Short mmCIF file of C-alpha atoms in Angstrom, two decimals:
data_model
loop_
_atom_site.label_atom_id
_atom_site.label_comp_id
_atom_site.label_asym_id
_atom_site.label_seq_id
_atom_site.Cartn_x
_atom_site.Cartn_y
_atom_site.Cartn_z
CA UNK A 1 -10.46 -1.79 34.69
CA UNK A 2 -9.76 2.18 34.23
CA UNK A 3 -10.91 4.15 31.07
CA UNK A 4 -8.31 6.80 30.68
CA UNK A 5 -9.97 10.13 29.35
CA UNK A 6 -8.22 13.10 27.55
CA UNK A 7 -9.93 15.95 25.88
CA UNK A 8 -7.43 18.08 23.24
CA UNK A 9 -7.27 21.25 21.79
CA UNK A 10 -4.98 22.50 19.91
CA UNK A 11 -2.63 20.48 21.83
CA UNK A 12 -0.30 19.97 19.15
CA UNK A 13 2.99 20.78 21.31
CA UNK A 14 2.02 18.53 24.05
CA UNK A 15 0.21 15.45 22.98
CA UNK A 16 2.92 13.33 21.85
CA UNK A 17 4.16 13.61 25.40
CA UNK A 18 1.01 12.51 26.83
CA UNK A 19 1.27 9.90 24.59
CA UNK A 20 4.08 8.55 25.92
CA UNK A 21 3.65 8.82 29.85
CA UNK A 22 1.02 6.11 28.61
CA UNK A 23 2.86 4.20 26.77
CA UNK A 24 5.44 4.09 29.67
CA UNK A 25 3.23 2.82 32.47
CA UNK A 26 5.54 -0.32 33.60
CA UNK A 27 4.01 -3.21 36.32
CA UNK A 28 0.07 -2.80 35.55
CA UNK A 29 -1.21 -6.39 35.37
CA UNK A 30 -4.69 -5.21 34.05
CA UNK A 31 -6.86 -3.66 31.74
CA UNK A 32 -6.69 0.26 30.53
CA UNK A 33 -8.13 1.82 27.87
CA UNK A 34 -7.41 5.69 26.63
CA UNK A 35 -10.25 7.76 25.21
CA UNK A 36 -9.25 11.28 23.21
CA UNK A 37 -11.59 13.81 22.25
CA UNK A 38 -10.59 16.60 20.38
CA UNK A 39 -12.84 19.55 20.64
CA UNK A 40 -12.00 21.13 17.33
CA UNK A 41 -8.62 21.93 17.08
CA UNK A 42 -7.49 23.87 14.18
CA UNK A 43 -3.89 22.57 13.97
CA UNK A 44 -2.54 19.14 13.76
CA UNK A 45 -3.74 17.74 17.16
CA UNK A 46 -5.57 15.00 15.10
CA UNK A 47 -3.00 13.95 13.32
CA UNK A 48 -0.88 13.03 16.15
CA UNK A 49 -3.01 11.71 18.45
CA UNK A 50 -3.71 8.77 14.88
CA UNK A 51 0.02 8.63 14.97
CA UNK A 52 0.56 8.22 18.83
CA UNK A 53 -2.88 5.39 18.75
CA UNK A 54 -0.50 3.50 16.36
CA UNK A 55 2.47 3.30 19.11
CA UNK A 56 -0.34 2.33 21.55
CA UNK A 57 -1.98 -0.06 19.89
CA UNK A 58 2.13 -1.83 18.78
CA UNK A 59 2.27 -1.95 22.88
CA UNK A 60 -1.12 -4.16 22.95
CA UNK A 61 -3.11 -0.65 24.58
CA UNK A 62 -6.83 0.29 23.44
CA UNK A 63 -6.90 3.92 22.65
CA UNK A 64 -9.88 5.47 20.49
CA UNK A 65 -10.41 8.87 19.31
CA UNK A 66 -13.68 10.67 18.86
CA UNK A 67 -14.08 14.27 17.14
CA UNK A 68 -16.51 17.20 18.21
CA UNK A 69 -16.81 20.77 17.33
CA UNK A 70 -15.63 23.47 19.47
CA UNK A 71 -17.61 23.10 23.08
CA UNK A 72 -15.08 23.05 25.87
CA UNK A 73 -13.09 20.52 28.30
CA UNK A 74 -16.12 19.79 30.07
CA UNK A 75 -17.94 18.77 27.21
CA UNK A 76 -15.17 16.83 25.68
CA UNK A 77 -15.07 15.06 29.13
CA UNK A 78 -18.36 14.12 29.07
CA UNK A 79 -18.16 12.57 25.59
CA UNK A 80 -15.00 10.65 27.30
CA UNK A 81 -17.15 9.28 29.94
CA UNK A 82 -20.22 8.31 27.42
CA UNK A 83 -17.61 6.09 25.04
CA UNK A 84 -15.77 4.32 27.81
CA UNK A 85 -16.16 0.77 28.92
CA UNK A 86 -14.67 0.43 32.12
CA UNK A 87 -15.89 0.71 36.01
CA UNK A 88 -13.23 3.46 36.87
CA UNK A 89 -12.31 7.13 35.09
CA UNK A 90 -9.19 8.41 35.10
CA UNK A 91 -8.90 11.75 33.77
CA UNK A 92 -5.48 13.21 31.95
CA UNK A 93 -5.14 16.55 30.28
CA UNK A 94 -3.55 16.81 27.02
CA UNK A 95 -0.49 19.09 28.63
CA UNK A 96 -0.09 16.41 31.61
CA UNK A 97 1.81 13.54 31.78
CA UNK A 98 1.60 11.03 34.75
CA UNK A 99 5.05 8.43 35.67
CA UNK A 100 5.89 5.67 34.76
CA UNK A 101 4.38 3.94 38.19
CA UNK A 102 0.99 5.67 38.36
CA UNK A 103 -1.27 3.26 36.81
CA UNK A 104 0.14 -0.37 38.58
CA UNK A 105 -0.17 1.59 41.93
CA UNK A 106 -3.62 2.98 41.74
CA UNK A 107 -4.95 -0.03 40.06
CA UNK A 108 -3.77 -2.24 43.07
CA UNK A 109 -5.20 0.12 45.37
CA UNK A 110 -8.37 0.26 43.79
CA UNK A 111 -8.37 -3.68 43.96
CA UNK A 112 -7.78 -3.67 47.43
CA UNK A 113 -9.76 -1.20 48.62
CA UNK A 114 -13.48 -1.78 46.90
CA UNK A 115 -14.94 0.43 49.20
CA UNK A 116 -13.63 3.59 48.12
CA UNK A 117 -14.69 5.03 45.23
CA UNK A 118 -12.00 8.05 44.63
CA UNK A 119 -8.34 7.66 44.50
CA UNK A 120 -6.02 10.75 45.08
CA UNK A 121 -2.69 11.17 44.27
CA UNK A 122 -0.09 14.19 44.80
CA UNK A 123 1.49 15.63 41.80
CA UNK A 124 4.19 18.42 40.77
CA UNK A 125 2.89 21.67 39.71
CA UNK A 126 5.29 23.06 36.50
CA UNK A 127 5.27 26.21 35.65
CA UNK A 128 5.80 27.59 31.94
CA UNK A 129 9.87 28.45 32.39
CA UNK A 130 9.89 25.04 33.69
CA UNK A 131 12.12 26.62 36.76
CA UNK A 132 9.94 27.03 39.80
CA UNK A 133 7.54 24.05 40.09
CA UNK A 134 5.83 23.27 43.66
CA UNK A 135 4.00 19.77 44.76
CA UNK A 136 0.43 20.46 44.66
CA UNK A 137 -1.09 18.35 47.91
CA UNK A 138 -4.45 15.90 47.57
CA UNK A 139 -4.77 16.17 51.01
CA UNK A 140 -8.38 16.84 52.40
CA UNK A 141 -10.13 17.10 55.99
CA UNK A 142 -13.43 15.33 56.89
CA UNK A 143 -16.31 15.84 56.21
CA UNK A 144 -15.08 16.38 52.53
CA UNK A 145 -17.65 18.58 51.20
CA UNK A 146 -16.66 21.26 53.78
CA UNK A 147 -13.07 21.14 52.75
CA UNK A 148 -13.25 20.97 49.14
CA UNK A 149 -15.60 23.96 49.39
CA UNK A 150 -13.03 25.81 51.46
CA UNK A 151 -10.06 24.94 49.13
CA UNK A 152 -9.92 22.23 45.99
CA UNK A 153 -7.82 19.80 46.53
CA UNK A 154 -8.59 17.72 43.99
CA UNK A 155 -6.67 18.04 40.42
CA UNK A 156 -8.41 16.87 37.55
CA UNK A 157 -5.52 14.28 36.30
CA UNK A 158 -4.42 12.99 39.96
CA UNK A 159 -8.24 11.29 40.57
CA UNK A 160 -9.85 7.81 39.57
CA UNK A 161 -13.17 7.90 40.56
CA UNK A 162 -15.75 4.99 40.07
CA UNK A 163 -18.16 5.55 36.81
CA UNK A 164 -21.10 5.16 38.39
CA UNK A 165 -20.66 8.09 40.28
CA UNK A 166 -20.52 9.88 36.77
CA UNK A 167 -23.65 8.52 35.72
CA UNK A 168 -25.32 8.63 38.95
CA UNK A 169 -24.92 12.29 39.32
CA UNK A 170 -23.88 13.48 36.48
CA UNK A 171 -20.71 14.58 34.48
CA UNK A 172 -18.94 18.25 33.81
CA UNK A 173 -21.35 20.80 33.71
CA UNK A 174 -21.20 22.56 30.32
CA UNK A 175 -22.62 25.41 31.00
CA UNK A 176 -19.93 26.78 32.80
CA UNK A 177 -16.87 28.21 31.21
CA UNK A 178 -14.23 27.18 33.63
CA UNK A 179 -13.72 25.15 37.03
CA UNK A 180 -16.08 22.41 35.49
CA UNK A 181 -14.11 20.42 37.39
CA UNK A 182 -14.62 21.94 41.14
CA UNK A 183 -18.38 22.19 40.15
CA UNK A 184 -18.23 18.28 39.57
CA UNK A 185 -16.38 17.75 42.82
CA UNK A 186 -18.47 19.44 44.91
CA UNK A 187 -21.39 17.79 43.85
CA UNK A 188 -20.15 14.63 44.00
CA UNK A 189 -18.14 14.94 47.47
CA UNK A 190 -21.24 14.24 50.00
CA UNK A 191 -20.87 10.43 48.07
CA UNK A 192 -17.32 10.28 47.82
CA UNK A 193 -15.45 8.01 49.90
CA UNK A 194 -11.68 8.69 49.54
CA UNK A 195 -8.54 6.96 49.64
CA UNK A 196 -5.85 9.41 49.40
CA UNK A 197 -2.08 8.24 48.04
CA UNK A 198 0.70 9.82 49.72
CA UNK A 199 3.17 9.79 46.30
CA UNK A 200 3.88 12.09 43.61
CA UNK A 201 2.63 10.29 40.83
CA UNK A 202 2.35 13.26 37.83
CA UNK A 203 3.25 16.59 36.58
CA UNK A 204 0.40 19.17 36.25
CA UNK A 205 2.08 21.64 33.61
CA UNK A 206 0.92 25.35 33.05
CA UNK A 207 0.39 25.68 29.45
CA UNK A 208 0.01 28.21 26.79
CA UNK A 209 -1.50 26.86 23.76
CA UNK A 210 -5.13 26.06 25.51
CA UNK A 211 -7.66 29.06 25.60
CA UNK A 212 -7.66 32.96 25.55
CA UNK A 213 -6.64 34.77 28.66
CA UNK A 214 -10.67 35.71 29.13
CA UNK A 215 -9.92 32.17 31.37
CA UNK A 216 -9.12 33.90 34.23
CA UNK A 217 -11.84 36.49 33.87
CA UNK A 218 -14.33 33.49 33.64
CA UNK A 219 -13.38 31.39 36.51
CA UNK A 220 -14.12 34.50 39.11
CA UNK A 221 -17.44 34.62 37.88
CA UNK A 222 -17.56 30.69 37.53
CA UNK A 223 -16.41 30.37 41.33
CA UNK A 224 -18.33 32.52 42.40
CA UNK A 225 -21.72 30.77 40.85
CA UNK A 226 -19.99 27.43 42.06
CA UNK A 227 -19.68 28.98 45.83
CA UNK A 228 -23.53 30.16 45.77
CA UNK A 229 -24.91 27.01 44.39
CA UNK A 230 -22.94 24.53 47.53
CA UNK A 231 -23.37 27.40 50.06
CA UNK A 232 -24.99 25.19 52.59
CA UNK A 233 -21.95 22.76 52.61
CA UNK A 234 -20.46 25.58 54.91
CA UNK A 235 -21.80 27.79 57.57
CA UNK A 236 -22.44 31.53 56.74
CA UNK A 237 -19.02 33.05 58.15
CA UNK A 238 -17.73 30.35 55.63
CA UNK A 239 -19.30 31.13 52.54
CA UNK A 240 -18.93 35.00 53.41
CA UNK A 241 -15.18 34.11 53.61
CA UNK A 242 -15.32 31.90 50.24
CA UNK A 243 -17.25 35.22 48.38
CA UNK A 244 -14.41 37.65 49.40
CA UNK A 245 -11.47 35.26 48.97
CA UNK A 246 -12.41 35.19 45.50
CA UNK A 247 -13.16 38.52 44.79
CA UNK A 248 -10.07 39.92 46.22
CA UNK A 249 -7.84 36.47 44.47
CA UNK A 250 -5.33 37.41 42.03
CA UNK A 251 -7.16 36.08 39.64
CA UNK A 252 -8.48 39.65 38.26
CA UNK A 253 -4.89 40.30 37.79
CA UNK A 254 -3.97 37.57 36.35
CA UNK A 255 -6.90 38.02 33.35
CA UNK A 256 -6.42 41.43 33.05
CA UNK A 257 -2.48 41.34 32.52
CA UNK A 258 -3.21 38.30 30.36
CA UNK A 259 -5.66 40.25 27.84
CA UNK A 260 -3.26 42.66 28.02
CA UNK A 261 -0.40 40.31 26.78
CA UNK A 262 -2.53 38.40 24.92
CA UNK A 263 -1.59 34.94 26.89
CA UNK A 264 -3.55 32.05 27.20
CA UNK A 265 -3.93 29.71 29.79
CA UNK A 266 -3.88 25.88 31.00
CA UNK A 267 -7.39 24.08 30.30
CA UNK A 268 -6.79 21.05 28.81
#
């Protein structure tokens, strides 16, 4: 029923623990697959995500791996999307884990609710010192296109969204450097028809070990393409208010301390 994507890079200090908020899904009565693509990692990503596909496939789950050079989440994503065999995407990045309960709820929703064709869950934001954490929200206002272009609420590892959406309208955009996955919502929301789930059902963690601290540099100019090219989702006061909310964001500081300190950020 749901193909589970997860792009990797250099996700070495994370993947086993993806690995096992899979393995741990208790109470689903159907079928899941999970899909890794590692987009060139240079340390020993590979080499646990073979070792983690072993404890998957000793607990009766399909779980395949496929290997590309260097090209970005997006990209990786896409690949995800091109190998898998079921009806519905889930997405999972490789510094995520979901509970126990996430899969056997959204599965029965999805079977009792055919007409919707996007599930959203809630899900705990963590930050690096693991000691201030907030819930981020999946809530949304109607028309959905208006309020995703106002403010995302959609995180990239609390959706399942039907495949043919994917292949209707296409996947990540690869051209961009960052917020692939806001680009992808946006263009998709005008056919979205939502179901949102009121639980907590996975941790969205702030990592270190994804890409250089240019990230945050990127995604201004990113967002700001992103806001130009769905403009007419929003009236002009709107989009004015979009342009200046992300110039003036912390974002600039964020990059520029980050260079500075040499960080990195969360992308996969």
């Amino acid at each position: 029923m749901i193909s589970i994507i997860c792009p990797c890079f250099n996700s070495n200090s994370t993947i086993n623990e993806v690995v096992d908020s899979i393995i741990s899904q208790v109470g689903t009565r159907y079928t899941f697959e999970i899909i890794f693509i590692d987009d060139g990692s240079t340390d020993n990503t590979v080499s646990l995500i073979k070792s983690g596909m072993k404890k998957l496939t000793s607990k009766g789950i399909i779980s395949r791996i496929y290997l590309s050079s260097h090209k970005g989440p997006g990209a990786a994503r896409n690949i995800g999307i091109k190998k898998s065999q079921y009806d519905y995407i889930a997405f999972i990045d490789s510094d995520d884990i979901w509970y126990k309960n996430k899969l056997s709820i959204c599965q029965d929703l999805i079977s009792s609710h055919p007409s919707n064709n996007i599930f959203i869950h809630d899900e705990k934001y963590v930050r690096n010192n693991k000691n201030a954490s907030r819930i981020i929200n999946g809530t949304f206002k109607q028309p959905l296109y208006s309020s995703l272009y106002i403010s995302n609420c959609l995180s990239t590892s609390a959706v399942i969204l039907k495949k043919e959406l994917l292949i209707k309208y296409g996947g990540f955009d690869e051209q961009l450097m960052s917020s692939q996955d806001y680009d992808l919502w946006l263009r998709l929301a005008p056919y979205l028809i939502p179901y949102k789930i009121d639980k907590v059902l996975g941790e969205y963690r702030e990592s270190t070990n994804s890409i250089t601290a240019k990230f945050y540099l990127y995604r201004v100019f990113d967002q700001l393409k992103i806001a130009y090219k769905y403009k007419n989702y929003v009236s002009y006061l709107q989009f004015c208010s979009k342009i200046i909310k992300i110039i003036f964001s912390k974002q600039w500081i964020y990059g520029i301390k980050n260079i500075i300190l040499r960080r990195k950020s969360h992308n996969y």
